[in-house]
């Protein structure tokens, strides 16, 4: 066998990467569709996508990969999947999807989760689940039970987005412990399904799929899927993980004190701990990491900000479909702090770091005589960074050591302004690597299929391509700008001090 295949099931697109086993490097990548997939918004605060579309774009991306590189599908040793977290997919006994998926940025279940947090007891939830039930998958399922009883009655199994794609590949309905934890279906204290929350919501544990190990042969490509994809039946499906645990894995972030970040559709900082950690307000969340075992616990502490790439994409439309690299160049023409212009980069659903408030995007301090397009572009990038730093400082208050952060050389991290703001506002060293989520899924498949003995062998092709350090002079400027940004937040929010 020569290759490993990874799929990244995003909300904007599906990415497929083909990894050469011997070199550990990606030899081909395909993205489908070329334009961002639509997110349906039936009501304000809702966000849905059709799982069938994800599968069709997997088919399209695989066809593109084969057309571009012409690999022999018989030489693929394993398939790995990473996916947008917290989504809810419902299937009947025939495996048919019952309704559009309720995806990660959907806010409809916030009130249900908050009520569960209060009635089960905040201390109890944080001690056992490490999170408020909040707006996570379990609460979304409770919303369906209350509001769509006819659909709920037909559910055979629930799935996360990656579970659905794995089901389309193999015909097997499965999930992982890491997946259960991201839906708040997991009790960390008991190391078992969160039966207490299911009982409170009136949900049967029978709706949960079979649990398999993250790194394992979870099934094999069946004949129907192989024909659609143009791959070989019997190929092992040997890894699945949510996008943020997988992003950390793709950067070889596996041990306590190691930190990963991403700034794509959403912005995330993700740190590894070996002990339970929770934020009293559940603004930052903890999930089971990909390499967790009962003997060697590994949890991922995750802060997520919804309005990242979507803000940059929105601005691109506003400024006339300007290329992103030109937007980055123009942002650099404005000074640090954008001469007092402050952008709160929210407006894409309830933000966890703001205690699940459905906060809108806001622009503060606009002066028609001073501010130009360059100021607006810089203020947006700085606003995204400052929201990440706000969450990062919550992580620090929880005891997570944030000093060196690893990220893929992609998305917002391609911007020199964004990188400079990130290291100086956060007082961190930033390391950028030649990897992405789909490559991480392919490496994971290699471990799960036994092609690689472990991470040390799987990450042989991972290379650091850039290191960015903070400087004292810029730190002072960004501290001033961050303080101004935080002052623009709703007054009832807790101040999170600059580090």
XYZ file of C-alpha atoms in Angstrom:
499
model
C 0.000 0.000 0.000
C 1.191 3.507 -0.813
C -1.445 6.069 0.137
C -3.750 7.267 2.894
C -6.900 9.266 2.174
C -8.336 11.934 4.469
C -11.681 13.729 4.233
C -12.432 17.025 6.003
C -16.207 17.534 6.263
C -16.522 21.290 6.721
C -19.521 23.571 6.627
C -18.000 25.577 3.758
C -16.580 22.739 1.670
C -15.308 19.167 1.644
C -11.553 18.698 1.358
C -9.828 15.453 0.399
C -6.081 14.866 0.766
C -3.967 11.984 -0.472
C -0.894 11.290 1.665
C 2.145 9.333 0.526
C 2.889 6.803 3.270
C 6.645 6.656 2.676
C 7.307 10.422 2.760
C 4.428 11.465 5.026
C 3.618 14.309 2.655
C 0.437 15.232 0.816
C 0.696 14.501 -2.900
C -2.722 15.770 -3.956
C -5.579 17.812 -2.524
C -9.077 18.558 -3.800
C -11.812 20.867 -2.521
C -15.481 20.702 -3.461
C -17.483 22.763 -4.146
C -15.446 25.712 -5.395
C -17.976 28.135 -3.943
C -18.891 27.851 -0.266
C -21.747 25.485 0.552
C -24.914 27.227 1.624
C -26.026 27.232 5.251
C -29.812 27.374 5.470
C -31.231 29.816 8.051
C -34.978 29.028 8.375
C -35.197 31.394 11.354
C -32.837 33.866 12.985
C -30.234 31.963 14.993
C -30.810 28.667 13.184
C -28.268 26.975 10.906
C -28.857 23.809 8.885
C -27.237 21.817 6.086
C -28.263 18.677 4.229
C -25.981 15.726 5.061
C -26.640 14.315 1.599
C -24.823 17.372 0.190
C -21.741 16.574 2.274
C -21.686 13.087 0.794
C -22.115 14.352 -2.774
C -19.199 16.739 -2.308
C -17.095 13.843 -0.964
C -17.853 12.052 -4.223
C -16.983 15.173 -6.221
C -13.742 15.833 -4.301
C -12.632 12.221 -4.750
C -13.297 12.397 -8.503
C -11.279 15.612 -8.668
C -8.447 14.006 -6.711
C -8.353 11.063 -9.101
C -8.489 13.317 -12.149
C -5.654 15.499 -10.870
C -3.332 12.770 -9.596
C -4.466 9.526 -11.187
C -3.680 7.271 -8.217
C -4.501 3.565 -8.126
C -7.340 3.135 -5.571
C -6.055 -0.365 -4.767
C -3.048 1.317 -3.150
C -5.086 3.221 -0.514
C -4.379 1.641 2.882
C -6.912 3.563 4.959
C -9.500 6.348 5.029
C -9.786 8.935 7.807
C -12.539 11.463 8.507
C -12.610 14.780 10.318
C -15.748 16.851 10.565
C -17.549 19.949 11.803
C -18.324 19.328 15.466
C -21.600 19.420 17.442
C -23.929 18.822 14.482
C -27.007 16.612 14.776
C -27.892 14.143 12.011
C -30.963 11.924 12.433
C -31.506 8.694 10.494
C -34.348 6.164 10.434
C -34.057 2.372 10.513
C -33.260 2.355 6.783
C -30.450 4.870 7.227
C -32.409 7.686 5.577
C -31.873 11.227 6.845
C -35.010 12.508 8.571
C -34.351 16.268 8.486
C -31.539 18.703 7.651
C -28.641 18.560 10.081
C -28.690 21.137 12.884
C -25.077 22.304 12.679
C -22.494 23.745 15.075
C -23.443 27.447 14.841
C -27.194 26.879 15.334
C -28.480 28.616 18.495
C -32.014 27.221 18.868
C -31.234 24.983 21.855
C -29.458 27.566 24.028
C -32.392 28.068 26.418
C -32.922 24.312 26.824
C -29.241 23.811 27.644
C -29.195 26.711 30.084
C -32.277 25.323 31.841
C -30.624 21.898 32.135
C -27.481 23.541 33.533
C -29.552 25.260 36.234
C -31.862 22.371 37.099
C -29.289 19.566 37.082
C -26.993 21.894 39.008
C -24.080 23.888 37.648
C -21.593 22.230 39.990
C -22.894 18.768 39.077
C -22.686 19.449 35.315
C -19.166 20.879 35.505
C -17.936 18.063 37.745
C -19.397 15.297 35.568
C -19.690 16.691 32.029
C -17.010 19.451 32.321
C -19.515 21.632 30.448
C -22.949 23.147 30.551
C -25.288 21.182 28.252
C -25.460 24.574 26.527
C -26.010 24.550 22.807
C -24.448 21.152 22.192
C -25.790 18.119 20.357
C -27.738 16.630 23.267
C -29.665 19.883 23.698
C -30.359 20.039 19.950
C -31.816 16.535 20.158
C -34.006 17.656 23.056
C -35.230 20.528 20.842
C -36.273 18.027 18.159
C -38.053 15.905 20.768
C -40.053 18.938 21.938
C -40.712 20.641 18.628
C -40.750 17.871 15.995
C -42.233 14.844 17.799
C -43.186 13.119 14.543
C -39.586 13.176 13.353
C -38.269 12.255 16.807
C -40.482 9.163 16.892
C -38.875 7.885 13.669
C -35.257 8.247 14.825
C -33.277 5.018 14.785
C -29.878 6.553 15.567
C -28.378 9.999 15.944
C -25.067 10.838 14.337
C -22.455 13.553 14.266
C -21.524 14.794 10.768
C -18.451 12.550 10.582
C -20.432 9.561 11.804
C -22.827 10.077 8.907
C -20.010 10.120 6.333
C -18.490 6.995 7.914
C -21.936 5.379 7.677
C -22.149 6.264 3.974
C -18.714 4.701 3.480
C -19.237 1.493 5.436
C -22.942 1.108 6.245
C -22.095 0.961 9.968
C -23.688 3.301 12.527
C -20.933 4.237 14.973
C -19.359 7.049 16.966
C -16.416 7.546 19.333
C -15.997 8.554 22.986
C -14.520 11.831 21.775
C -17.650 12.313 19.663
C -19.946 11.558 22.578
C -18.097 14.110 24.699
C -18.462 16.852 22.085
C -22.233 16.356 22.187
C -22.246 16.352 26.039
C -23.300 12.715 25.971
C -20.273 11.736 28.113
C -19.715 11.645 31.875
C -16.003 12.268 32.480
C -16.181 11.305 36.144
C -17.811 7.920 35.466
C -16.114 7.421 32.062
C -19.497 6.390 30.689
C -22.466 7.735 28.730
C -24.074 10.743 30.468
C -27.184 8.845 31.457
C -28.208 11.576 33.903
C -28.534 14.159 31.135
C -30.326 11.708 28.847
C -32.806 10.917 31.616
C -33.372 14.611 32.302
C -34.047 15.239 28.601
C -36.203 12.091 28.273
C -33.880 10.645 25.620
C -33.169 6.927 25.312
C -29.520 5.841 25.187
C -30.635 3.399 22.477
C -30.512 6.331 20.033
C -26.716 6.539 20.433
C -24.635 4.556 17.936
C -22.112 1.847 18.755
C -18.867 3.264 20.187
C -15.559 2.489 18.462
C -11.985 3.622 19.103
C -10.802 6.789 17.350
C -7.783 4.950 15.911
C -9.120 1.577 14.770
C -10.503 -0.292 11.798
C -14.081 0.885 12.280
C -15.412 -0.655 9.088
C -14.591 -1.177 5.424
C -15.658 0.622 2.284
C -18.742 -1.162 1.009
C -19.469 -1.940 -2.632
C -22.039 0.837 -3.126
C -19.807 3.577 -1.716
C -16.768 2.234 -3.563
C -18.633 2.493 -6.858
C -19.775 6.061 -6.157
C -16.311 7.192 -5.098
C -14.301 5.216 -7.617
C -12.340 3.555 -4.816
C -11.757 -0.071 -3.864
C -14.297 -1.987 -1.787
C -12.821 -3.300 1.443
C -10.573 -0.287 2.089
C -10.451 0.242 5.899
C -12.126 3.269 7.492
C -9.688 3.685 10.365
C -10.000 7.139 11.993
C -12.601 9.768 12.781
C -12.460 12.899 14.943
C -14.121 16.289 15.265
C -12.405 19.142 13.478
C -10.730 20.726 16.505
C -9.375 17.568 18.161
C -8.227 16.571 14.677
C -6.658 19.973 13.997
C -4.636 19.505 17.192
C -3.744 15.970 16.136
C -2.698 17.162 12.670
C -0.163 19.449 14.417
C 1.070 16.606 16.656
C -0.543 18.279 19.680
C -1.167 15.306 21.960
C 0.330 16.005 25.391
C -0.390 18.327 28.335
C 0.772 21.883 27.761
C 0.671 21.632 23.950
C -1.621 24.130 22.180
C -3.176 24.244 18.701
C -5.093 26.997 16.929
C -7.092 27.409 13.774
C -8.735 30.403 12.133
C -10.960 29.099 9.359
C -14.746 29.283 9.383
C -14.504 29.463 13.170
C -11.571 30.506 15.319
C -10.289 28.065 17.919
C -7.559 27.668 20.510
C -7.277 24.107 21.849
C -5.021 22.978 24.702
C -4.299 19.508 26.103
C -4.631 18.582 29.778
C -4.357 15.309 31.684
C -6.829 16.326 34.395
C -10.462 17.492 34.377
C -10.770 21.243 33.853
C -13.861 23.395 33.503
C -14.836 27.057 33.311
C -17.570 28.023 35.825
C -19.492 29.874 33.089
C -18.821 27.139 30.472
C -17.402 29.787 28.118
C -14.580 27.390 27.304
C -15.291 23.682 26.963
C -13.517 20.377 27.515
C -13.792 17.282 25.356
C -12.105 13.891 25.187
C -8.991 14.192 23.001
C -8.197 11.715 20.233
C -5.478 9.851 22.188
C -7.401 9.596 25.469
C -7.342 6.290 27.327
C -8.571 5.371 30.796
C -4.975 4.736 31.858
C -3.629 7.939 30.284
C -6.352 10.618 30.220
C -6.105 13.342 27.606
C -8.700 16.093 27.385
C -8.847 19.016 24.999
C -9.816 22.420 26.421
C -11.422 24.323 23.560
C -12.374 27.939 23.109
C -14.338 28.641 19.959
C -15.370 31.872 18.269
C -17.944 31.527 15.483
C -17.400 34.784 13.626
C -13.959 34.248 12.081
C -13.738 33.238 8.426
C -17.370 34.202 7.891
C -16.509 37.808 8.829
C -13.561 37.841 6.440
C -15.744 36.313 3.709
C -18.486 38.911 4.348
C -15.945 41.740 4.156
C -14.606 40.350 0.890
C -18.074 40.680 -0.648
C -18.451 44.197 0.742
C -15.137 45.383 -0.732
C -15.853 43.976 -4.183
C -14.639 40.358 -4.179
C -11.076 41.482 -3.533
C -8.570 38.580 -3.236
C -7.769 37.716 0.362
C -4.058 38.427 -0.051
C -4.909 41.944 -1.246
C -7.216 42.402 1.743
C -4.312 41.385 3.978
C -1.981 43.826 2.217
C -4.416 46.705 2.644
C -5.048 45.879 6.303
C -1.318 46.320 6.895
C -1.547 49.920 5.654
C -3.449 50.958 8.811
C -1.638 51.284 12.159
C -1.986 48.939 15.141
C -5.324 49.625 16.797
C -6.817 50.987 13.534
C -6.817 54.508 15.043
C -9.541 53.662 17.538
C -11.809 51.636 15.242
C -13.095 48.560 17.121
C -14.800 45.573 15.501
C -16.701 43.030 17.620
C -16.633 40.015 15.269
C -19.857 38.334 16.341
C -23.125 37.804 14.451
C -22.845 34.113 13.547
C -24.975 32.596 16.295
C -24.596 32.435 20.051
C -20.991 32.783 21.181
C -19.833 30.489 23.965
C -17.115 32.885 25.153
C -19.897 35.453 25.645
C -21.909 32.970 27.738
C -24.069 31.904 24.765
C -25.446 35.377 24.165
C -26.802 35.835 20.613
C -24.549 38.875 20.147
C -24.503 40.821 16.889
C -21.397 42.143 15.158
C -20.656 45.746 16.073
C -18.388 48.518 14.836
C -17.326 51.130 17.405
C -15.499 54.438 17.095
C -16.082 54.979 13.360
C -14.950 58.433 12.227
C -15.706 59.333 8.593
C -12.811 61.810 8.526
C -10.191 59.302 9.694
C -11.111 55.753 8.832
C -10.573 54.141 5.440
C -11.002 50.701 3.946
C -7.595 49.758 5.369
C -8.736 50.662 8.896
C -11.877 48.550 8.505
C -9.911 45.545 7.273
C -7.351 45.810 10.066
C -10.027 46.360 12.743
C -11.801 43.180 11.578
C -8.629 41.093 11.771
C -7.688 42.565 15.131
C -11.232 42.016 16.402
C -11.057 38.321 15.545
C -7.667 38.037 17.256
C -8.873 39.867 20.363
C -11.881 37.534 20.649
C -9.455 34.592 20.502
C -7.242 36.202 23.143
C -10.292 36.833 25.339
C -11.022 33.096 25.228
C -7.350 32.203 25.579
C -7.180 34.204 28.802
C -10.177 32.261 30.143
C -8.161 29.108 29.436
C -5.251 30.596 31.373
C -7.549 31.261 34.320
C -8.430 27.538 34.213
C -4.745 26.648 34.558
C -3.968 25.910 30.901
C -0.435 27.057 30.090
C -0.501 28.975 26.800
C 3.006 29.866 25.619
C 3.665 28.293 22.214
C 0.783 27.818 19.785
C 0.932 25.625 16.665
C -1.245 26.238 13.616
C -1.466 25.235 9.990
C -0.159 27.765 7.476
C -3.648 28.514 6.159
C -6.744 30.707 6.359
C -6.390 33.799 8.583
C -2.875 32.785 9.633
C -1.742 33.624 6.089
C -2.183 37.310 6.997
C 0.915 39.046 8.441
C -1.379 41.455 10.337
C -3.302 38.572 11.884
C -0.093 36.756 12.895
C 1.443 39.896 14.383
C -1.701 40.711 16.350
C -2.041 37.126 17.573
C 1.470 36.775 19.013
C 1.605 40.252 20.549
C -1.923 40.453 21.931
C -1.633 36.915 23.276
C 2.044 37.087 24.318
C 2.709 33.740 22.643
C 5.096 32.231 20.153
C 3.364 31.040 16.969
C 4.616 28.076 14.939
C 3.115 27.414 11.503
C 3.252 23.970 9.879
C 2.681 22.462 6.437
C -0.487 20.592 7.287
C -4.262 20.812 7.278
C -7.268 18.927 8.642
C -7.585 16.466 5.758
C -3.883 15.559 6.056
C -4.413 15.009 9.779
C -7.297 12.654 9.028
C -5.097 10.736 6.592
C -2.318 10.385 9.206
C -4.889 9.231 11.747
C -6.096 6.612 9.286
C -2.527 5.383 8.997
C -2.296 4.838 12.758
C -5.755 3.245 12.924
C -4.985 0.857 10.071
C -1.618 -0.144 11.565
C 0.384 1.423 8.729
C 2.143 3.651 11.254
C 3.203 2.341 14.660
C 2.185 5.615 16.303
C 2.376 9.419 16.083
C 6.180 9.561 15.975
C 6.132 7.625 12.712
C 2.960 9.258 11.356
C 4.357 12.794 11.634
C 7.607 12.171 9.800
C 6.521 14.538 7.002
C 5.372 17.381 9.279
C 7.535 20.489 8.860
C 7.598 23.815 10.686
C 7.739 26.556 8.069
C 7.514 29.772 10.098
C 7.962 30.958 13.696
C 6.635 34.344 14.840
C 7.650 35.878 18.190
C 6.150 38.826 20.115
C 8.125 42.029 20.605
C 7.927 44.319 23.631
C 7.080 47.497 21.694
C 4.245 45.868 19.767
C 2.961 44.114 22.889
C 2.340 47.483 24.521
C 0.471 48.769 21.468
C -1.675 45.649 21.251
C -2.380 45.725 25.000
C -3.843 49.192 24.548
C -5.884 48.061 21.530
C -7.108 44.914 23.299
C -8.221 46.897 26.352
C -10.194 49.253 24.088
C -11.771 46.232 22.353
C -12.737 44.587 25.660
C -14.276 47.843 26.885
C -16.702 47.642 23.940
C -18.083 44.254 25.068
C -21.457 44.095 26.853
C -20.889 45.492 30.344
C -22.377 42.471 32.129
C -19.562 40.218 30.847
C -16.609 39.422 33.095
C -13.386 41.254 32.348
C -10.661 38.844 31.272
C -7.315 40.453 32.017
C -4.507 40.875 29.499
C -1.675 38.387 29.977
